[in-house]
Amino acid sequence: MNITQEFETIAAISTPIGCGGVGVIRISGGKSFEIALKISGKKELTAGRICHGWIYDGDVKIDEVIILPFKSPNSYTGEDVVEIQCHGGVNVVKNILDVVLKSGARPAQRGEFTKRAFLNKKLDLSQAEAIDDLIHAKTSKFAIQSAKNLSGVLAAKIKEIKKDIFETSSRIVAGIDFPEDVQEPEYSYLVEQFTKSIAEINKILDCAKSSDILRQGITSAIVGRPNVGKSSIFNALLNLERAIVTDVAGTTRDVIKENLDLGAALTLIDTAGIRDDDNIDKVEEIGIKYSMQSVNDADFVIFVYDYSEGFTPQDKEIYDSIKNKPHIVAANKFDLAKGDNRFSDFPDEIKVSAYSKFGIDELKEKIKNMITKFSPDDTEFVTNKRQQACLIRCNEFLNRALSAAQKFELQDMIFIDLKSALLSLDEITGEVITDDILNNIFDNFCIGK
Ligand SMILES: Nc1nc2c(ncn2[C@@H]2O[C@H](COP(=O)(O)OP(=O)(O)OP(=O)(O)O)[C@@H](O)[C@H]2O)c(=O)[nH]1
Ligand SMILES: [Mg+2]
């Protein structure tokens, strides 16, 4: 492989800042080996051979480390790379990075290692974006889907579609350039080919909704009157004393969000109890406004009422305002109910007790079912907004080409649309991309990746 770009040597801490078993400092660029030799006092480093030693700042020993040298092009970035594994302490990694920077490297920017890997053709743009997805995946399911793209599933599909369009374009060009020797393709053939490519792209776009859900997850708001036990249920679902619980009506004043992984990422929101009361203060009033907003934004609602008190007219008022949204009804404080002879206000409500945890597992199951309704088990192709925009643009050009072919228009004109369609697909894998778009993509990465 030819390394086409020469860059300054960069370095960064590649592991999260915090205490851990191991911390990794990554160096990439032409001076990586020179720097590593200088700060370790080693005579030589052999690519692919792990080396044990110390890192020094002058005479001062900084840490005992393992050095992993990679020679271009066989590295993550495609350049010479040295990774230093040290003890995972906040200051240890920082001290080693400081020595590396003093010795000739400059701090890496966000995503700069992966950007170099892309520029050095170690991976295409869809694979680079998959790395970012993989790192930030909120659920194990999305991580697995992202790994598929990292292995090139989306890129391979795009390549396949491109090949078809390219072949048709070539036949059109041959017909235009050598009219005596080569017949221009039949219009029926063009219609067939374009219809096929459009369908292939639609197949990827059909997965867009599910990949968005897998990426961003689903949001659910817990709603009800004050004191019915919303925060208690919130805590019970999270298995965490996250929200403050008291017997004072109006305890929760703000929206509290937490993530819950029940297959797909669920953002669970605890809200201020809704009431229309002259005695409420300004803070609670704002809290109630936020509650309403959360209901609007949520994909589905968990409506809570106090079963021991029964379904009151105030409960009904709140229920009526959410009933048109997908929802689950949780009848809380079941432990306080005198027997279960009372007629259930909702036949499919779940009786729970946040206090004794009765029914919480059943509630979780119901939430899971709700999530399943929104998110499919699996999605063949994971795409992000940028990739979806490229696919939509490609289909617009293909649709124009299709309608031109159906009207037997000049094939020269059809060819222009096909060229644009191909360019849109090239943007997905990064064969054609502007610096602005590229910077925008890698700016979202973390430092050290
Ligand atoms: N016995 C019993 N008490 C409960 C149960 N759930 C909540 N409580 C009590 O009810 C009171 C109110 O609970 P919260 O969880 O703060 O209620 P909330 O709906 O969040 O109230 P606001 O934040 O004021 O809207 C507290 O004293 C809880 O201990 C339950 O299942 N059984
Ligand atoms: Mg509360």
PDB file of C-alpha atoms in Angstrom, residues 324-435:
ATOM      1  CA  ASN A 324     -53.920   8.956  22.189  1.00  0.00           C
ATOM      2  CA  LYS A 325     -50.234   8.214  22.546  1.00  0.00           C
ATOM      3  CA  PRO A 326     -48.943   4.667  22.910  1.00  0.00           C
ATOM      4  CA  HIS A 327     -49.059   4.065  26.647  1.00  0.00           C
ATOM      5  CA  ILE A 328     -48.889   1.621  29.537  1.00  0.00           C
ATOM      6  CA  VAL A 329     -51.038   2.033  32.652  1.00  0.00           C
ATOM      7  CA  ALA A 330     -49.354   1.246  35.964  1.00  0.00           C
ATOM      8  CA  ALA A 331     -51.671   1.020  38.999  1.00  0.00           C
ATOM      9  CA  ASN A 332     -49.202   1.672  41.809  1.00  0.00           C
ATOM     10  CA  LYS A 333     -49.284   1.147  45.583  1.00  0.00           C
ATOM     11  CA  PHE A 334     -50.948  -2.215  45.128  1.00  0.00           C
ATOM     12  CA  ASP A 335     -49.510  -3.239  48.496  1.00  0.00           C
ATOM     13  CA  LEU A 336     -51.843  -0.744  50.175  1.00  0.00           C
ATOM     14  CA  ALA A 337     -54.949  -1.942  48.346  1.00  0.00           C
ATOM     15  CA  LYS A 338     -57.427  -3.773  50.505  1.00  0.00           C
ATOM     16  CA  GLY A 339     -57.711  -6.994  48.543  1.00  0.00           C
ATOM     17  CA  ASP A 340     -58.044  -7.116  44.818  1.00  0.00           C
ATOM     18  CA  ASN A 341     -61.805  -7.173  44.619  1.00  0.00           C
ATOM     19  CA  ARG A 342     -62.083  -3.722  43.197  1.00  0.00           C
ATOM     20  CA  PHE A 343     -62.939  -3.605  39.519  1.00  0.00           C
ATOM     21  CA  SER A 344     -59.837  -2.599  37.552  1.00  0.00           C
ATOM     22  CA  ASP A 345     -60.178   0.764  35.961  1.00  0.00           C
ATOM     23  CA  PHE A 346     -58.186  -0.478  32.967  1.00  0.00           C
ATOM     24  CA  PRO A 347     -58.459  -4.117  31.962  1.00  0.00           C
ATOM     25  CA  ASP A 348     -54.842  -4.227  30.751  1.00  0.00           C
ATOM     26  CA  GLU A 349     -53.316  -2.168  33.547  1.00  0.00           C
ATOM     27  CA  ILE A 350     -50.385  -3.566  35.457  1.00  0.00           C
ATOM     28  CA  LYS A 351     -50.706  -3.642  39.185  1.00  0.00           C
ATOM     29  CA  VAL A 352     -47.418  -2.711  40.745  1.00  0.00           C
ATOM     30  CA  SER A 353     -45.916  -1.753  44.019  1.00  0.00           C
ATOM     31  CA  ALA A 354     -42.775   0.307  43.737  1.00  0.00           C
ATOM     32  CA  TYR A 355     -42.497  -0.285  47.465  1.00  0.00           C
ATOM     33  CA  SER A 356     -42.525  -4.110  47.498  1.00  0.00           C
ATOM     34  CA  LYS A 357     -41.362  -4.395  43.836  1.00  0.00           C
ATOM     35  CA  PHE A 358     -44.483  -6.429  43.073  1.00  0.00           C
ATOM     36  CA  GLY A 359     -45.243  -6.278  39.328  1.00  0.00           C
ATOM     37  CA  ILE A 360     -42.053  -4.416  38.415  1.00  0.00           C
ATOM     38  CA  ASP A 361     -40.788  -7.328  36.296  1.00  0.00           C
ATOM     39  CA  GLU A 362     -44.152  -7.494  34.548  1.00  0.00           C
ATOM     40  CA  LEU A 363     -43.946  -3.760  33.903  1.00  0.00           C
ATOM     41  CA  LYS A 364     -40.468  -4.228  32.448  1.00  0.00           C
ATOM     42  CA  GLU A 365     -41.826  -6.951  30.143  1.00  0.00           C
ATOM     43  CA  LYS A 366     -44.591  -4.635  28.983  1.00  0.00           C
ATOM     44  CA  ILE A 367     -42.039  -1.882  28.326  1.00  0.00           C
ATOM     45  CA  LYS A 368     -39.927  -4.358  26.372  1.00  0.00           C
ATOM     46  CA  ASN A 369     -42.953  -5.273  24.230  1.00  0.00           C
ATOM     47  CA  MET A 370     -43.591  -1.614  23.614  1.00  0.00           C
ATOM     48  CA  ILE A 371     -39.959  -1.121  22.576  1.00  0.00           C
ATOM     49  CA  THR A 372     -40.220  -4.092  20.206  1.00  0.00           C
ATOM     50  CA  LYS A 373     -43.181  -2.431  18.542  1.00  0.00           C
ATOM     51  CA  PHE A 374     -40.991   0.532  17.751  1.00  0.00           C
ATOM     52  CA  SER A 375     -37.747  -1.200  16.980  1.00  0.00           C
ATOM     53  CA  PRO A 376     -37.255  -4.294  14.919  1.00  0.00           C
ATOM     54  CA  ASP A 377     -35.064  -7.078  16.238  1.00  0.00           C
ATOM     55  CA  ASP A 378     -32.519  -6.606  13.609  1.00  0.00           C
ATOM     56  CA  THR A 379     -31.874  -4.321  10.737  1.00  0.00           C
ATOM     57  CA  GLU A 380     -29.994  -5.327   7.659  1.00  0.00           C
ATOM     58  CA  PHE A 381     -28.286  -2.008   7.098  1.00  0.00           C
ATOM     59  CA  VAL A 382     -27.385   0.648   9.627  1.00  0.00           C
ATOM     60  CA  THR A 383     -27.049   4.107   8.136  1.00  0.00           C
ATOM     61  CA  ASN A 384     -26.629   7.580   9.563  1.00  0.00           C
ATOM     62  CA  LYS A 385     -28.317  10.806   8.432  1.00  0.00           C
ATOM     63  CA  ARG A 386     -25.444  11.745   6.115  1.00  0.00           C
ATOM     64  CA  GLN A 387     -25.505   8.382   4.384  1.00  0.00           C
ATOM     65  CA  GLN A 388     -29.304   8.459   4.153  1.00  0.00           C
ATOM     66  CA  ALA A 389     -29.143  11.893   2.478  1.00  0.00           C
ATOM     67  CA  CYS A 390     -26.680  10.526  -0.111  1.00  0.00           C
ATOM     68  CA  LEU A 391     -28.962   7.555  -0.810  1.00  0.00           C
ATOM     69  CA  ILE A 392     -32.022   9.773  -1.186  1.00  0.00           C
ATOM     70  CA  ARG A 393     -30.117  12.016  -3.601  1.00  0.00           C
ATOM     71  CA  CYS A 394     -28.927   9.001  -5.578  1.00  0.00           C
ATOM     72  CA  ASN A 395     -32.506   7.770  -5.905  1.00  0.00           C
ATOM     73  CA  GLU A 396     -33.678  11.169  -7.121  1.00  0.00           C
ATOM     74  CA  PHE A 397     -31.190  10.965 -10.010  1.00  0.00           C
ATOM     75  CA  LEU A 398     -32.102   7.349 -10.705  1.00  0.00           C
ATOM     76  CA  ASN A 399     -35.808   8.208 -10.729  1.00  0.00           C
ATOM     77  CA  ARG A 400     -35.123  10.962 -13.243  1.00  0.00           C
ATOM     78  CA  ALA A 401     -33.142   8.528 -15.380  1.00  0.00           C
ATOM     79  CA  LEU A 402     -35.974   6.001 -15.093  1.00  0.00           C
ATOM     80  CA  SER A 403     -38.648   8.416 -16.167  1.00  0.00           C
ATOM     81  CA  ALA A 404     -36.439   9.599 -19.079  1.00  0.00           C
ATOM     82  CA  ALA A 405     -35.912   5.990 -20.167  1.00  0.00           C
ATOM     83  CA  GLN A 406     -39.672   5.351 -19.997  1.00  0.00           C
ATOM     84  CA  LYS A 407     -40.153   8.331 -22.320  1.00  0.00           C
ATOM     85  CA  PHE A 408     -37.399   7.169 -24.708  1.00  0.00           C
ATOM     86  CA  GLU A 409     -35.443  10.373 -24.180  1.00  0.00           C
ATOM     87  CA  LEU A 410     -31.890  10.842 -25.454  1.00  0.00           C
ATOM     88  CA  GLN A 411     -29.464   8.503 -23.735  1.00  0.00           C
ATOM     89  CA  ASP A 412     -26.873  11.313 -23.434  1.00  0.00           C
ATOM     90  CA  MET A 413     -29.214  12.994 -20.978  1.00  0.00           C
ATOM     91  CA  ILE A 414     -29.839   9.804 -19.068  1.00  0.00           C
ATOM     92  CA  PHE A 415     -26.104   9.344 -18.760  1.00  0.00           C
ATOM     93  CA  ILE A 416     -25.738  12.709 -16.960  1.00  0.00           C
ATOM     94  CA  ASP A 417     -28.188  11.612 -14.261  1.00  0.00           C
ATOM     95  CA  LEU A 418     -26.412   8.291 -13.878  1.00  0.00           C
ATOM     96  CA  LYS A 419     -23.118  10.087 -13.335  1.00  0.00           C
ATOM     97  CA  SER A 420     -24.686  12.182 -10.578  1.00  0.00           C
ATOM     98  CA  ALA A 421     -26.235   9.069  -9.029  1.00  0.00           C
ATOM     99  CA  LEU A 422     -22.797   7.454  -8.929  1.00  0.00           C
ATOM    100  CA  LEU A 423     -21.252  10.536  -7.320  1.00  0.00           C
ATOM    101  CA  SER A 424     -23.873  10.438  -4.560  1.00  0.00           C
ATOM    102  CA  LEU A 425     -22.917   6.851  -3.792  1.00  0.00           C
ATOM    103  CA  ASP A 426     -19.214   7.736  -3.864  1.00  0.00           C
ATOM    104  CA  GLU A 427     -19.867  10.220  -1.070  1.00  0.00           C
ATOM    105  CA  ILE A 428     -21.023   7.403   1.211  1.00  0.00           C
ATOM    106  CA  THR A 429     -17.772   5.536   0.992  1.00  0.00           C
ATOM    107  CA  GLY A 430     -15.792   8.769   0.756  1.00  0.00           C
ATOM    108  CA  GLU A 431     -14.368   8.418  -2.758  1.00  0.00           C
ATOM    109  CA  VAL A 432     -15.693  11.902  -3.443  1.00  0.00           C
ATOM    110  CA  ILE A 433     -15.852  14.105  -0.425  1.00  0.00           C
ATOM    111  CA  THR A 434     -15.130  17.720   0.442  1.00  0.00           C
ATOM    112  CA  ASP A 435     -12.820  18.753   3.270  1.00  0.00           C
TER     113      ASP A 435
END
